[in-house]
Amino acid sequence: MEEKFDFLVIGSGLAGLSFALKVAEKGKVCIVTKSKITETNTSYAQGGIASVTYEPDSFEKHIQDTLICGDGLCNPQVVRMVVEEAPQRIRELIDWGVKFDTTEDGHFDLAREGGHSENRILHYKDITGAEIQRALSKKVSEHPNITVYENHFAIDIITQHHLGVLVKRYYNNIECYGAYVLDCDHGNIKTILAKVTLMATGGIGNVYHTTTNPPTATGDGIAMVYRAKGIVEDMEFVQFHPTALYNPGERPSFLITEALRGFGAILRNQNGEEFMHKYDPRGSLAPRDIVARAIDTEMKHSGHDYVFLDARHIDKKALFEHFPNIYQKCLSIGIDMSKDMIPVAPAAHYLCGGIKVDINGRSWINRLYAAGETACTGLHGANRLASNSLLEAAVFAHRAAIDAIAHFYEYQIPNGIPAWNDEGTSNPEEMILITQSMKETQQIMSSYVAIVRSNLRLQRAAQRINLIYEETEELYKRSKISRILCELRNLVEVSYLIIKSAQQRKQSIGLHYNVDYPPKNKTT
Ligand code: FAD
Ligand code: SIN
């Protein structure tokens, strides 16, 4: 079954929906999303979105904080652009119906998170992402030019390769004409053609055993683009959030926002001692890479699987008002955060790398843009500053939309694009082959390619993942397409890319910490 649109958007988080709302003013848009429209990393965001709002904050301060956090690997031009465009994107979100908390005098209630030198995080209680997702999903559902296909899984992007044409891998030489998409409710594969495609598939958290990301975050966009010979970069920079609630068996791990530390909560070890000042003068509010490594070290020393976050000294009413969702969640497992310390441990949270794009969100593949967590824009460098990712998604979706609107009318979709061919395939005999390989992949990545790495660990991970890669490719060739099989294939490819990038980086920098290359002037 073939369908044609002007714009295809893969993913329904902040990046996908904001791009769709803009380009829908000029053409027909199809959004495909593999689960419900609201099942996105965006929906889970707690702390908020960073933007300079009032003095004494300034663009220069936000730029400096971002550059320091990125450990020398940010693209300064991109950092300046994103920081300076932030207030416009915030105004637009508000115009679309997003609410941010204000104080009694009507000003925005700005929170602080790790690595920020000022209070600059706009938020809606501790459920900012859910509020953004609510407002944008509503807007999109009301737009006459937008068709949303839920439970539709993009398998691969369509390029000249599918027309049987061999194309060399030069910038812009390969062209994207849309994607093959599995309708998960009915089992058929659609050919969705478009003049322009946006990849907005979000993160990769499920590569790891413990993650704050929902099950949808399996790095599909990155794997699709890599298979289509696009450029993927900075994959070694995986951010572990220091404070996910330690609640064994719960997946995804529930996040305890960094804004709680910004509000005064303190990390303590098993003996009840504040330990962060041993590692960094900024204490519990040091950048995430430092805090996550410090917690990892403390856990290894004590032999326990968690440390504590102590908010007992904070006024109970204020805690409840600012963090109602976290308060309730903790209560539901028997922890009253005004009286008890909260057990926390690091969890895979965010990927700084991804599909390489330019300042307008263009990937190396012509007619294919990428925005949001799946893209690597140069903003984050070796480590992302808290609450800069929602901002990055909004800014790059906007720039990609402007660029796509300027060019889409020039593009033709070629005739003769074949339907998906699944001749000779059958349902996999044993589901356990897929689920077990997925668990093995997550175990390998969590054991050898997590917060602290070494050459030997990376080498072992590479050997193990190569084996799973070969088994998975074999299974893929002879099996009927299913979402879980494609996700396994993508997780394994993304794991391979993380390991390869980590092996190539012969230094410890930002989120990539390799004990064989001790960092200069660092205490952890
Ligand atoms: P997402 O919102 O993840 O959307 C991706 C979409 O792609 C989903 O709809 C998914 O179903 C779809 N998709 C994926 N693969 C396919 C496929 N093959 N076919 C079809 N659809 C597909 N950032 C901040 O700036 N501030 C915060 O406070 C903050 N808090 C966070 C808290 C948590 C618990 C988490 C997990 C993340 C947080 N982040 C935060 C990070 C931020 O939420 C994400 O980076 C951002 O929302 C990503 O938006 P996105 O649009 O790129 O992707
Ligand atoms: C948090 O609220 O701690 C998450 C913020 C982020 O990931 O940017």
XYZ file of C-alpha atoms and ligand atoms in Angstrom:
585
model
C 0.000 0.000 0.000
C 1.484 3.339 -1.078
C 0.656 6.780 0.332
C 2.100 10.168 -0.650
C 2.606 13.290 1.479
C 4.695 16.451 1.294
C 6.255 15.786 4.703
C 6.782 12.578 6.648
C 7.563 12.939 10.348
C 8.842 9.880 12.194
C 8.190 10.366 15.910
C 5.664 12.297 17.996
C 7.742 13.976 20.736
C 8.493 17.685 20.958
C 10.757 17.616 17.873
C 8.297 15.756 15.628
C 5.126 17.565 16.681
C 6.551 21.094 16.594
C 8.063 20.485 13.136
C 4.730 19.053 11.936
C 2.737 22.045 13.178
C 4.982 24.403 11.220
C 5.259 22.570 7.906
C 1.524 21.761 7.960
C 0.929 25.412 7.106
C 2.442 24.686 3.668
C 1.672 21.062 2.830
C 0.231 17.659 3.766
C 1.946 15.979 6.714
C 1.984 12.392 7.934
C 3.247 11.620 11.453
C 4.042 7.981 12.175
C 4.663 6.977 15.757
C 5.298 3.464 16.956
C 3.085 3.559 20.030
C 0.495 6.076 21.272
C 1.195 9.682 20.247
C 2.000 10.532 23.870
C 4.436 7.659 24.536
C 7.630 9.670 24.119
C 10.650 10.735 26.162
C 9.148 14.212 25.973
C 6.189 13.081 28.093
C 8.538 11.920 30.853
C 10.568 15.130 31.133
C 10.380 16.505 34.644
C 12.776 19.382 35.376
C 11.890 21.665 32.486
C 13.324 23.676 29.625
C 16.268 26.059 29.884
C 16.006 29.640 28.624
C 17.365 32.995 29.692
C 14.375 34.958 30.975
C 15.309 37.668 33.493
C 18.397 39.536 34.651
C 20.868 38.884 36.240
C 20.834 35.894 33.879
C 22.214 36.528 30.393
C 22.813 34.727 27.108
C 26.551 34.810 27.864
C 26.040 32.927 31.136
C 23.862 30.242 29.530
C 26.408 29.904 26.716
C 29.300 29.548 29.184
C 27.442 26.949 31.285
C 26.676 24.904 28.155
C 30.282 25.104 26.915
C 31.751 24.165 30.307
C 29.428 21.190 30.611
C 30.278 20.053 27.052
C 33.942 19.783 28.110
C 35.403 21.537 25.072
C 33.557 19.572 22.393
C 30.499 21.812 21.812
C 30.185 23.752 18.570
C 30.240 27.358 19.914
C 28.262 28.706 16.935
C 25.465 26.224 17.586
C 25.500 26.920 21.328
C 25.095 30.659 20.771
C 22.352 30.162 18.208
C 20.325 27.796 20.438
C 20.666 29.969 23.543
C 19.713 33.151 21.673
C 16.705 31.565 19.935
C 15.397 29.993 23.160
C 13.093 32.849 24.266
C 11.283 32.823 20.878
C 10.695 29.073 21.073
C 9.411 29.398 24.649
C 6.939 32.090 23.553
C 5.775 29.807 20.766
C 5.201 26.898 23.171
C 3.134 29.207 25.351
C 1.150 30.325 22.282
C 0.468 26.652 21.534
C -1.054 26.296 24.999
C 1.845 25.061 27.156
C 1.657 26.265 30.780
C 4.735 27.105 32.864
C 4.608 27.774 36.619
C 4.640 31.376 37.770
C 5.224 32.948 41.174
C 2.611 34.972 43.036
C 3.867 38.209 41.422
C 3.293 36.751 37.928
C 6.914 36.069 36.991
C 8.036 32.678 35.748
C 9.130 30.427 38.600
C 12.642 29.567 37.422
C 14.346 26.462 38.822
C 18.041 25.576 39.029
C 19.711 22.344 37.903
C 23.264 20.975 37.877
C 25.824 23.015 35.904
C 23.588 26.126 35.637
C 25.011 29.300 37.179
C 21.535 30.891 37.419
C 17.946 29.829 37.972
C 16.748 29.497 34.372
C 14.591 26.376 34.055
C 10.990 27.009 33.063
C 8.839 24.199 34.333
C 5.330 23.000 35.009
C 5.445 21.445 38.496
C 7.602 18.307 38.094
C 5.790 17.175 34.929
C 6.943 19.723 32.342
C 7.252 17.175 29.534
C 3.753 15.812 30.013
C 2.411 19.368 29.811
C 4.314 20.097 26.568
C 3.176 16.782 25.083
C -0.453 17.444 26.087
C -0.584 20.853 24.447
C 1.192 19.849 21.218
C -0.695 16.561 20.779
C -3.947 18.523 21.058
C -2.818 21.106 18.488
C -1.718 18.396 16.074
C -4.961 16.432 16.425
C -6.906 19.581 15.496
C -4.833 20.398 12.397
C -6.586 19.560 9.096
C -3.303 19.036 7.217
C -1.852 16.473 9.629
C -2.549 12.720 9.552
C -1.310 10.804 12.606
C -0.695 7.072 12.390
C -0.254 5.585 15.863
C 1.183 2.080 16.309
C 3.091 2.540 13.056
C 6.721 1.514 13.189
C 9.200 2.955 10.663
C 11.459 0.118 9.544
C 13.813 1.787 7.079
C 14.013 5.003 5.101
C 13.603 4.688 1.325
C 16.533 5.807 -0.860
C 17.840 5.201 -4.410
C 19.055 1.846 -3.057
C 15.423 0.620 -3.150
C 15.222 1.540 -6.851
C 18.249 -0.663 -7.466
C 20.541 2.338 -8.025
C 23.995 2.191 -6.480
C 24.938 5.575 -4.991
C 28.252 6.556 -3.420
C 28.297 8.043 0.056
C 28.935 11.756 -0.551
C 27.243 14.626 1.251
C 23.713 14.994 -0.178
C 24.284 12.275 -2.815
C 21.872 9.831 -1.252
C 18.217 10.953 -1.299
C 15.364 10.027 1.016
C 11.863 9.465 -0.421
C 10.031 8.430 2.758
C 9.967 5.180 4.712
C 8.673 1.633 4.887
C 6.334 1.543 7.856
C 4.830 -1.439 9.678
C 1.201 -1.013 10.710
C 1.535 -2.880 14.011
C -2.242 -3.344 14.449
C -2.745 -5.069 11.095
C 0.702 -6.471 10.284
C 0.985 -4.910 6.793
C 3.886 -2.762 5.604
C 3.070 0.601 4.029
C 5.237 2.553 1.615
C 4.898 6.137 2.851
C 6.437 8.514 0.336
C 7.287 12.146 1.026
C 9.269 15.010 -0.468
C 10.854 15.664 2.914
C 11.294 13.338 5.896
C 12.085 14.343 9.486
C 13.698 11.792 11.763
C 12.523 12.583 15.303
C 12.728 9.166 16.913
C 14.264 10.212 20.241
C 16.718 8.353 22.447
C 18.404 5.019 23.007
C 17.965 4.339 26.739
C 16.851 0.746 26.197
C 20.319 -0.205 25.012
C 20.985 -0.407 28.786
C 19.516 -2.573 31.497
C 18.562 0.388 33.700
C 17.104 3.486 32.041
C 14.770 6.389 32.674
C 13.525 6.144 29.063
C 10.210 4.554 28.074
C 10.294 1.321 25.997
C 9.976 3.313 22.751
C 13.556 4.651 23.080
C 15.465 2.048 21.059
C 17.566 4.251 18.757
C 15.575 3.308 15.635
C 16.270 6.548 13.745
C 20.006 6.327 14.293
C 20.086 2.708 13.120
C 17.927 3.526 10.056
C 20.192 6.389 9.037
C 23.344 4.372 9.622
C 21.981 1.556 7.423
C 21.114 4.109 4.735
C 24.743 5.370 4.827
C 24.074 8.674 6.593
C 26.563 9.976 9.155
C 26.215 9.213 12.850
C 28.631 10.719 15.385
C 29.547 11.206 19.075
C 27.857 7.946 20.049
C 30.198 7.364 23.004
C 28.580 10.221 24.931
C 25.743 8.503 26.779
C 24.473 10.469 29.753
C 23.548 8.599 32.922
C 21.187 10.543 35.156
C 22.603 10.368 38.681
C 19.313 10.072 40.535
C 16.817 7.517 39.317
C 14.669 6.026 42.067
C 16.148 2.722 43.218
C 13.154 0.405 42.981
C 14.360 -2.996 41.716
C 12.254 -4.515 38.954
C 10.696 -1.212 37.826
C 11.364 -0.397 34.160
C 11.722 2.378 33.125
C 13.340 3.686 36.276
C 11.427 6.575 37.764
C 13.413 9.806 37.647
C 14.020 12.003 40.675
C 14.562 15.339 38.967
C 17.801 17.239 39.365
C 15.602 20.221 40.217
C 15.136 18.579 43.627
C 18.873 18.993 44.195
C 18.487 22.525 42.802
C 15.870 23.004 45.553
C 18.333 21.933 48.247
C 18.265 18.122 48.400
C 21.656 16.555 49.180
C 23.273 13.286 48.170
C 24.429 11.088 51.046
C 26.167 7.730 51.177
C 25.104 4.649 53.135
C 26.606 6.141 56.330
C 24.507 9.251 55.882
C 27.581 11.343 54.920
C 27.391 14.083 52.284
C 30.019 12.927 49.778
C 29.838 15.132 46.684
C 32.237 17.800 48.003
C 34.980 15.153 47.979
C 34.567 15.057 44.199
C 33.627 18.590 43.138
C 33.307 21.990 44.848
C 29.822 22.351 43.328
C 28.688 19.427 45.498
C 25.348 17.804 44.657
C 24.837 20.318 41.833
C 27.989 19.506 39.857
C 27.376 18.503 36.206
C 25.811 15.100 35.717
C 28.867 13.195 34.490
C 30.728 14.087 37.685
C 27.806 13.300 39.994
C 27.035 9.985 38.260
C 30.688 8.869 38.470
C 30.913 9.929 42.120
C 27.800 7.877 42.940
C 29.208 4.936 40.976
C 32.437 5.164 43.034
C 30.528 5.398 46.338
C 28.371 2.404 45.403
C 31.448 0.356 44.491
C 33.147 1.282 47.803
C 30.130 0.446 49.941
C 29.008 -2.571 47.928
C 25.441 -1.205 47.885
C 23.293 -0.676 44.792
C 22.229 2.855 45.715
C 22.985 6.033 47.650
C 20.480 8.435 49.200
C 18.961 11.758 48.249
C 18.041 13.698 51.368
C 15.218 16.244 51.143
C 14.104 15.929 54.782
C 15.320 19.423 55.706
C 13.154 21.086 53.033
C 9.799 22.534 54.022
C 7.173 19.817 53.522
C 4.582 22.146 51.956
C 7.113 23.503 49.440
C 8.215 19.967 48.580
C 4.667 18.922 47.933
C 3.873 22.016 45.868
C 6.950 21.817 43.627
C 7.327 18.051 43.317
C 3.842 16.560 43.653
C 4.466 13.743 41.174
C 7.702 12.630 42.852
C 6.159 12.950 46.284
C 3.273 10.684 45.321
C 5.494 8.180 43.556
C 7.766 7.837 46.592
C 4.770 7.503 48.906
C 3.422 4.707 46.680
C 6.493 2.623 47.566
C 6.476 3.555 51.235
C 8.890 6.520 51.211
C 7.738 9.833 52.656
C 10.404 12.184 51.296
C 9.770 14.740 54.032
C 10.805 12.087 56.609
C 12.778 9.407 54.720
C 15.826 9.604 52.488
C 15.185 8.511 48.889
C 17.298 5.598 47.569
C 18.726 6.564 44.157
C 21.124 5.155 41.561
C 22.296 6.294 38.108
C 20.360 5.168 35.011
C 20.946 5.611 31.259
C 19.115 8.786 30.372
C 20.201 10.681 27.265
C 22.356 10.312 24.162
C 24.395 13.389 23.188
C 25.444 11.896 19.837
C 23.299 10.687 16.967
C 22.511 11.623 13.376
C 24.917 14.353 12.289
C 23.025 17.479 11.194
C 23.964 20.997 10.195
C 22.666 24.195 11.759
C 19.356 23.772 9.879
C 18.801 20.161 10.898
C 19.841 18.733 7.511
C 21.432 15.281 7.709
C 24.006 13.965 5.243
C 21.149 12.405 3.295
C 19.356 14.818 0.995
C 15.712 15.554 1.928
C 16.230 13.935 5.343
C 16.277 16.154 8.414
C 16.774 15.102 12.020
C 15.856 16.919 15.233
C 15.613 16.206 18.936
C 17.489 13.525 20.816
C 18.167 11.414 17.714
C 20.209 14.243 16.177
C 23.753 15.324 16.920
C 23.772 19.079 16.462
C 26.973 20.119 18.240
C 25.074 21.731 21.138
C 25.984 19.199 23.818
C 29.570 18.269 22.965
C 30.807 15.630 25.412
C 28.051 16.220 27.968
C 24.602 17.819 27.929
C 23.664 20.597 30.310
C 20.427 19.775 32.164
C 17.213 20.921 30.447
C 19.019 21.864 27.232
C 17.498 18.927 25.314
C 13.876 20.035 25.159
C 15.287 23.385 24.078
C 17.450 21.791 21.392
C 14.459 19.815 20.080
C 12.344 22.982 19.784
C 15.083 25.085 18.159
C 16.192 22.493 15.601
C 12.637 21.424 14.711
C 11.952 25.098 13.986
C 15.059 25.570 11.840
C 14.463 22.315 9.992
C 10.874 23.359 9.277
C 11.956 26.732 7.858
C 14.557 25.050 5.646
C 12.209 22.278 4.519
C 9.452 24.755 3.646
C 11.944 26.695 1.495
C 12.903 23.602 -0.524
C 10.215 20.915 -0.551
C 8.479 22.195 -3.687
C 11.728 21.574 -5.657
C 11.629 17.835 -4.933
C 9.975 15.094 -6.997
C 9.326 11.585 -5.741
C 10.552 9.108 -8.375
C 8.193 6.522 -9.851
C 8.661 2.810 -9.425
C 9.499 2.602 -5.745
C 8.787 -1.060 -4.941
C 6.558 -2.272 -2.134
C 8.235 -4.036 0.798
C 9.253 -7.542 -0.216
C 8.946 -10.216 2.459
C 8.956 -13.249 0.201
C 10.493 -16.334 1.746
C 10.114 -15.115 5.339
C 8.082 -16.722 8.108
C 7.166 -15.969 11.710
C 10.155 -16.590 13.996
C 9.787 -20.054 15.554
C 10.950 -18.958 18.966
C 10.249 -15.535 20.476
C 12.762 -16.290 23.210
C 15.576 -15.862 20.681
C 14.601 -12.217 20.312
C 13.855 -11.386 23.942
C 16.968 -13.157 25.203
C 19.236 -11.349 22.728
C 17.723 -8.068 23.849
C 18.447 -8.834 27.520
C 21.978 -9.983 26.686
C 22.642 -6.771 24.773
C 21.442 -4.689 27.706
C 23.578 -6.693 30.148
C 26.698 -6.345 28.000
C 26.254 -2.613 27.569
C 25.494 -2.052 31.276
C 28.468 -4.166 32.410
C 31.137 -2.935 30.006
C 30.064 0.296 28.301
C 28.383 2.325 31.040
C 29.651 5.106 33.333
C 33.205 3.771 33.726
C 34.874 2.026 30.776
C 38.256 0.442 30.003
C 39.932 -0.809 26.837
C 39.497 -4.404 27.956
C 35.810 -3.950 28.801
C 35.172 -2.312 25.431
C 36.975 -5.094 23.623
C 34.923 -7.720 25.435
C 31.693 -5.829 24.687
C 32.650 -5.607 20.992
C 33.229 -9.365 20.753
C 29.930 -10.206 22.471
C 27.890 -7.670 20.470
C 29.372 -8.882 17.164
C 28.086 -12.350 17.885
C 24.590 -11.092 18.707
C 24.740 -8.899 15.585
C 25.405 -11.896 13.327
C 22.669 -13.973 14.969
C 20.189 -11.108 14.695
C 20.947 -10.424 11.012
C 20.403 -14.112 10.270
C 17.089 -14.096 12.122
C 16.036 -10.853 10.414
C 16.658 -12.232 6.910
C 14.360 -15.207 7.366
C 11.667 -13.731 9.661
C 8.485 -11.790 9.016
C 8.892 -8.218 10.216
C 7.712 -7.457 13.735
C 8.286 -4.391 15.921
C 10.272 -6.330 18.502
C 12.578 -7.901 15.930
C 13.295 -4.521 14.336
C 13.906 -2.992 17.761
C 16.377 -5.733 18.629
C 18.187 -5.169 15.340
C 18.330 -1.423 16.013
C 19.472 -1.822 19.632
C 22.291 -4.106 18.532
C 23.394 -1.688 15.792
C 23.290 1.259 18.186
C 25.310 -0.753 20.741
C 27.877 -1.488 18.057
C 28.099 2.239 17.233
C 28.513 3.238 20.907
C 31.279 0.673 21.429
C 33.063 1.606 18.203
C 33.003 5.340 19.035
C 34.148 4.623 22.597
C 37.062 2.560 21.299
C 38.078 5.289 18.881
C 38.161 8.011 21.551
C 41.576 7.658 23.191
C 40.932 10.033 26.099
C 38.526 10.522 28.988
C 36.315 13.489 28.303
C 32.827 14.507 29.421
C 30.599 11.454 29.619
C 33.209 9.122 28.153
C 35.376 7.951 31.035
C 37.979 5.303 30.264
C 40.263 4.235 33.154
C 43.070 3.586 30.661
C 43.148 7.297 29.772
C 42.909 9.137 33.119
C 41.437 12.617 32.718
C 43.664 15.608 33.371
C 42.920 17.756 36.466
C 39.912 15.745 37.527
C 39.223 14.149 40.849
C 36.990 11.256 39.714
P 10.839 11.762 21.969
O 10.056 12.693 22.779
O 11.466 10.624 22.665
O 9.922 11.190 20.808
C 10.381 10.148 19.984
C 9.225 9.608 19.191
O 9.671 8.740 18.165
C 8.238 8.792 20.011
O 6.958 9.152 19.572
C 8.535 7.355 19.593
O 7.455 6.485 19.733
C 8.849 7.593 18.136
N 9.601 6.538 17.481
C 10.809 6.028 17.815
N 11.175 5.087 16.922
C 10.184 5.001 15.997
C 9.969 4.207 14.853
N 10.846 3.282 14.452
N 8.826 4.389 14.144
C 7.898 5.291 14.538
N 8.050 6.056 15.634
C 9.173 5.915 16.342
N 15.115 17.078 28.815
C 15.030 18.370 29.208
O 15.437 19.272 28.469
N 14.455 18.679 30.406
C 13.987 17.743 31.263
O 13.455 18.070 32.322
C 14.106 16.384 30.884
N 13.674 15.402 31.717
C 13.711 14.116 31.287
C 13.181 13.122 32.104
C 13.120 11.816 31.673
C 12.571 10.745 32.569
C 13.597 11.494 30.373
C 13.517 10.085 29.873
C 14.142 12.469 29.567
C 14.207 13.792 30.016
N 14.741 14.798 29.208
C 14.660 16.096 29.622
C 15.200 14.516 27.856
C 14.100 14.920 26.875
O 12.854 14.542 27.409
C 14.268 14.274 25.520
O 15.581 14.370 25.073
C 13.354 14.940 24.503
O 12.038 14.958 24.989
C 13.421 14.211 23.192
O 12.392 14.664 22.362
P 12.272 14.061 20.906
O 11.121 14.715 20.263
O 13.578 14.089 20.254
O 11.979 12.498 21.163
C 15.750 16.239 35.372
O 14.657 16.739 35.592
O 16.591 15.993 36.229
C 16.073 15.880 33.971
C 16.497 17.081 33.265
C 17.166 16.729 31.984
O 17.357 15.563 31.658
O 17.526 17.674 31.278
